[in-house]
Coordinates of C-alpha atoms in Angstrom, one line a residue:
M619 CA -72.9 -10.8 42.0
N620 CA -74.1 -13.0 39.2
K621 CA -71.9 -15.6 37.3
K622 CA -71.4 -13.3 34.3
N623 CA -70.1 -10.4 36.4
L624 CA -67.8 -12.8 38.4
T625 CA -66.3 -14.1 35.2
S626 CA -65.6 -10.6 34.0
W627 CA -63.8 -9.8 37.2
I628 CA -61.8 -13.0 37.0
L629 CA -60.7 -12.2 33.4
L630 CA -59.5 -8.8 34.6
I631 CA -57.1 -10.3 37.2
P632 CA -54.2 -11.1 34.8
V633 CA -54.1 -7.6 33.3
S634 CA -54.6 -6.0 36.7
V635 CA -51.6 -7.9 38.1
I636 CA -49.5 -6.8 35.1
M637 CA -50.5 -3.2 35.5
L638 CA -49.8 -3.3 39.2
F639 CA -46.2 -4.6 38.8
L640 CA -45.3 -2.8 35.6
V641 CA -47.1 0.5 36.0
V642 CA -48.3 1.2 39.6
Y643 CA -45.3 -0.2 41.4
P644 CA -42.7 1.7 39.3
I645 CA -44.6 4.9 39.7
F646 CA -44.7 4.5 43.5
K647 CA -41.1 3.4 43.7
T648 CA -40.0 6.4 41.5
F649 CA -41.7 8.8 43.9
L650 CA -39.9 7.2 46.8
F651 CA -36.6 7.6 44.9
S652 CA -37.4 11.3 44.4
L653 CA -37.5 11.8 48.1
D654 CA -34.0 10.3 48.7
R655 CA -30.4 11.4 48.1
F656 CA -29.8 8.6 45.7
N657 CA -26.6 9.0 43.7
L658 CA -25.0 5.8 42.4
T659 CA -21.6 7.5 42.5
E660 CA -22.0 7.3 46.3
P661 CA -24.0 4.0 46.8
G662 CA -23.3 4.0 50.5
N663 CA -24.8 7.4 51.1
I664 CA -28.5 6.9 50.3
K665 CA -30.7 8.8 52.7
F666 CA -34.2 10.4 52.9
I667 CA -34.1 14.2 52.1
G668 CA -37.8 15.0 51.6
L669 CA -38.5 17.5 48.9
K670 CA -35.0 18.8 48.5
N671 CA -34.6 17.2 45.0
Y672 CA -37.8 19.0 43.8
I673 CA -36.5 22.3 45.3
K674 CA -33.1 21.8 43.5
V675 CA -34.9 21.2 40.2
F676 CA -37.0 24.4 40.5
K677 CA -33.9 26.4 41.4
S678 CA -31.9 25.0 38.4
G679 CA -31.4 27.3 35.4
D680 CA -31.0 24.2 33.2
F681 CA -34.5 23.1 34.1
Y682 CA -36.0 26.3 32.9
Y683 CA -33.8 26.3 29.8
S684 CA -35.1 22.7 29.0
L685 CA -38.7 23.7 29.8
I686 CA -38.6 26.7 27.4
N687 CA -37.1 24.4 24.7
S688 CA -39.9 21.9 25.2
L689 CA -42.5 24.6 25.1
I690 CA -41.1 25.9 21.8
I691 CA -41.2 22.5 20.3
I692 CA -44.8 21.9 21.6
A693 CA -46.0 25.2 20.1
F694 CA -44.4 24.6 16.6
V695 CA -45.5 20.9 16.5
I696 CA -49.1 21.8 17.3
I697 CA -49.1 24.6 14.6
L698 CA -47.4 22.5 11.9
G699 CA -49.0 19.2 12.9
F700 CA -52.6 20.5 13.3
T701 CA -52.6 22.4 10.0
C702 CA -50.9 19.7 7.9
S703 CA -53.0 16.9 9.5
L704 CA -56.2 18.6 8.6
L705 CA -55.0 19.4 5.0
V706 CA -53.7 15.9 4.4
G707 CA -56.9 14.4 5.9
L708 CA -59.0 16.5 3.6
L709 CA -56.8 15.6 0.6
L710 CA -57.0 11.9 1.3
N711 CA -60.8 12.1 1.6
K712 CA -61.0 13.1 -2.1
K713 CA -62.2 10.1 -4.0
S714 CA -59.7 9.0 -6.7
R715 CA -57.9 6.0 -7.9
L716 CA -54.7 7.1 -6.2
S717 CA -56.4 7.5 -2.7
P718 CA -55.3 4.0 -1.4
V719 CA -51.8 4.5 -2.7
L720 CA -51.5 8.0 -1.2
T721 CA -52.9 6.8 2.1
A722 CA -50.2 4.0 2.2
I723 CA -47.4 6.5 1.4
A724 CA -48.7 9.0 4.0
I725 CA -48.4 6.4 6.8
I726 CA -44.7 5.6 6.1
P727 CA -43.2 8.4 8.3
W728 CA -45.3 7.3 11.2
A729 CA -44.3 3.6 10.7
L730 CA -40.6 4.4 10.8
P731 CA -38.8 4.3 14.2
P732 CA -38.0 7.7 15.6
V733 CA -34.3 7.1 15.5
V734 CA -34.5 6.4 11.7
N735 CA -36.5 9.5 11.2
G736 CA -33.9 11.5 13.1
I737 CA -31.1 10.1 11.0
I738 CA -32.9 10.8 7.7
W739 CA -33.5 14.4 8.8
K740 CA -29.9 14.7 10.0
F741 CA -28.7 14.3 6.4
I742 CA -31.2 16.9 5.3
F743 CA -30.3 19.5 7.9
Y744 CA -26.6 18.7 8.2
P745 CA -24.7 21.9 9.2
G746 CA -22.3 21.7 6.3
Y747 CA -23.7 20.8 2.9
G748 CA -26.8 18.8 3.8
L749 CA -29.8 18.6 1.4
A750 CA -31.5 21.7 2.8
N751 CA -28.4 23.9 2.4
K752 CA -27.7 22.5 -1.1
I753 CA -31.2 23.4 -2.2
L754 CA -31.0 26.9 -0.7
I755 CA -27.6 27.6 -2.1
N756 CA -28.5 26.4 -5.6
S757 CA -31.6 28.5 -5.4
G758 CA -29.6 31.6 -4.6
L759 CA -31.4 32.2 -1.4
I760 CA -28.2 31.9 0.8
N761 CA -24.5 32.3 0.1
E762 CA -23.1 30.0 2.8
P763 CA -24.4 27.0 4.6
I764 CA -26.7 27.5 7.6
T765 CA -25.6 25.8 10.8
W766 CA -29.0 24.3 11.6
T767 CA -28.0 22.4 14.7
T768 CA -25.8 24.9 16.5
N769 CA -28.3 27.7 16.9
R770 CA -30.7 27.0 19.8
Y771 CA -33.9 28.3 18.2
I772 CA -33.2 27.1 14.7
L773 CA -32.6 23.6 16.2
M774 CA -35.9 23.8 18.0
I775 CA -37.7 24.5 14.7
V776 CA -35.9 21.7 13.0
I777 CA -36.8 19.3 15.8
S778 CA -40.4 20.5 15.6
I779 CA -40.5 19.7 11.8
V780 CA -39.1 16.2 12.4
V781 CA -41.6 15.4 15.2
A782 CA -44.5 16.9 13.2
W783 CA -43.5 14.9 10.1
R784 CA -43.6 11.7 12.1
V785 CA -46.9 12.4 13.8
I786 CA -48.9 14.0 11.0
P787 CA -49.7 10.6 9.2
F788 CA -51.4 9.1 12.2
C789 CA -53.3 12.4 12.9
A790 CA -54.3 12.7 9.2
I791 CA -55.7 9.1 9.3
V792 CA -57.7 10.1 12.4
V793 CA -59.1 13.1 10.5
L794 CA -59.8 10.9 7.4
A795 CA -61.7 8.3 9.5
N796 CA -63.8 11.1 11.0
L797 CA -64.5 12.7 7.7
Q798 CA -65.8 9.4 6.2
T799 CA -68.4 9.2 9.0
I800 CA -70.1 12.4 7.9
P801 CA -73.3 11.7 6.0
S802 CA -73.1 12.8 2.4
E803 CA -76.7 13.9 2.6
L804 CA -75.6 16.9 4.7
Y805 CA -73.4 18.2 1.9
E806 CA -76.2 17.6 -0.7
A807 CA -78.6 19.6 1.4
A808 CA -76.1 22.4 1.7
K809 CA -75.6 22.5 -2.0
V810 CA -79.3 22.7 -2.5
D811 CA -79.3 25.7 -0.2
G812 CA -76.6 27.3 -2.3
A813 CA -73.8 26.9 0.3
T814 CA -70.2 27.5 -0.9
K815 CA -67.3 25.0 -0.2
V816 CA -66.0 27.4 2.5
K817 CA -69.4 27.6 4.2
E818 CA -69.7 23.8 4.0
F819 CA -66.4 23.4 5.7
F820 CA -67.0 25.8 8.6
E821 CA -70.7 24.8 9.2
I822 CA -70.6 21.1 8.5
T823 CA -67.2 19.6 8.3
L824 CA -65.4 21.5 11.1
P825 CA -68.1 21.0 13.8
L826 CA -68.4 17.3 13.1
I827 CA -64.7 16.6 13.2
L828 CA -64.0 18.5 16.5
P829 CA -63.7 15.3 18.6
S830 CA -60.9 14.0 16.3
L831 CA -59.2 17.4 16.3
T832 CA -59.0 17.3 20.1
L833 CA -57.5 13.8 19.9
I834 CA -55.0 15.2 17.4
L835 CA -54.0 18.0 19.8
I836 CA -53.4 15.5 22.6
N837 CA -51.3 13.3 20.3
L838 CA -49.2 16.2 19.0
T839 CA -48.6 17.5 22.5
I840 CA -47.6 14.2 24.0
S841 CA -45.3 13.5 21.0
A842 CA -43.7 16.9 21.4
I843 CA -43.1 16.4 25.1
N844 CA -41.7 12.9 24.7
V845 CA -39.3 13.7 21.8
F846 CA -36.0 12.1 22.6
D847 CA -34.6 9.8 19.9
E848 CA -34.9 12.4 17.1
I849 CA -32.9 15.0 19.2
V850 CA -30.2 12.4 20.0
A851 CA -30.0 11.4 16.3
L852 CA -29.8 15.0 15.1
N853 CA -27.6 16.6 17.7
G854 CA -26.6 14.1 20.3
Y855 CA -26.8 15.3 23.9
A856 CA -25.6 18.9 23.2
F857 CA -26.8 21.6 25.6
E858 CA -28.5 23.6 22.8
G859 CA -31.0 20.9 22.1
Q860 CA -31.7 20.0 25.7
T861 CA -35.4 19.4 26.4
L862 CA -37.0 18.1 29.5
L863 CA -36.4 14.5 28.6
I864 CA -32.8 15.1 27.7
Y865 CA -32.3 17.0 30.9
N866 CA -33.9 14.1 32.8
Y867 CA -31.7 11.5 31.0
M868 CA -28.5 13.4 31.6
N869 CA -29.1 13.8 35.4
T870 CA -30.3 10.2 35.8
F871 CA -28.0 8.2 33.6
S872 CA -25.0 10.4 32.8
F873 CA -24.6 11.9 36.3
M874 CA -26.2 8.7 38.0
N875 CA -28.3 10.9 40.2
F876 CA -31.4 8.7 40.5
G877 CA -33.0 10.8 43.2
L878 CA -32.9 14.0 41.2
G879 CA -33.8 12.2 38.0
S880 CA -36.9 10.7 39.7
A881 CA -38.0 14.1 40.8
I882 CA -37.6 15.5 37.3
T883 CA -39.6 12.5 36.0
Y884 CA -42.5 13.3 38.4
I885 CA -42.4 17.0 37.4
I886 CA -42.6 16.0 33.7
M887 CA -45.4 13.6 34.5
I888 CA -47.4 16.2 36.4
L889 CA -47.0 18.8 33.6
S890 CA -48.1 16.2 31.0
G891 CA -51.0 15.3 33.2
I892 CA -52.2 18.9 33.5
I893 CA -52.1 19.3 29.7
G894 CA -53.8 16.0 29.2
Y895 CA -56.5 16.9 31.7
F896 CA -57.5 20.1 30.0
Y897 CA -57.5 18.4 26.6
I898 CA -59.7 15.5 27.8
R899 CA -62.0 17.9 29.6
T900 CA -62.4 19.9 26.4
M901 CA -63.0 16.7 24.4
S902 CA -65.7 15.6 26.8
K903 CA -67.5 18.9 26.5
D904 CA -67.4 18.6 22.7
I905 CA -68.8 15.0 22.8
I906 CA -71.6 16.1 25.2

C-alpha cells in the first residue's frame, strides 16, 4: 500500500468511527431489542422471546390497517409528485426574466420544516370552515363543510397532498438540473427534421431525464413512507390517520413497548429497503 492510499484510509477513520457508533451499533442494538420482551412498564421483566414480537406484529390488525394507509399515501404521493415535479421542472426550464424568481419561490415548501407545512395545511383543511371548505361553499360546489380529517380515505388524500407539496420543489429542481444538461443541438436537429414539440419530448427529453425521474421516484417513496410530522400536525395521533410510523411511535413511546416497537422498526426498514433496491436496480439499468 503506497503513501497516498494509506492517507486515504487514515482520513476515513473518523467518519467510520462515527458511522459505527451512530448507525451500525443502533441498528444492531435495535435488532437485539426486537428479540426481547422489553416493556418499560415492567422494567424487571425483560427476557429473550425470539421472533414472538415479529409474529405479534404480523398477527395485528392495526399493522395491516397502518400498512394500507401507508400504501395509499405512497401511491397518491407518487402520482401527484411525479406529475407535478415534471411539469414544474419543464416550466422552470423555460428561459424568461422571471425564471430565477420562480425557482426561488418553488423551493420554499421544501425549505419549510414538515411541522410548519402540516400546520399551514391544517388551516386549509380544517374540518369546520377552513380555507378549502370556504372556497368550495362560496363556489356553490358543496352546501356544508367537509370533515377532511375524520374520514380515513379523505385524510389519506389530504396527507398525500401535503407530502407531495413539500417534496415537489426538490424533485422539480432535480428535473430542471437534468433538463439543462441536454444539448440544445439535439432540439435544433429535431426541428430541422420537422419534429413536433410532443415528439421532441418523448424522443429526446424523456429518455435523457430517465435517471433523474428514477431518483424522484425514490425520493417520493421515501418521503411518503417517512411521513410523521405532517400527520401529527393535521390530525394528532388519531387512529384514522395511523400509518406505519405512527403505529410504531404509539407502540414504542406511548405503550412503552420497546421490544415490539423495535420489531416494527425492522419491518419498516426491510420494506423500505426492498422498495429502494428495486428503484436503484432500475436506475442502474437506465444508466448502463
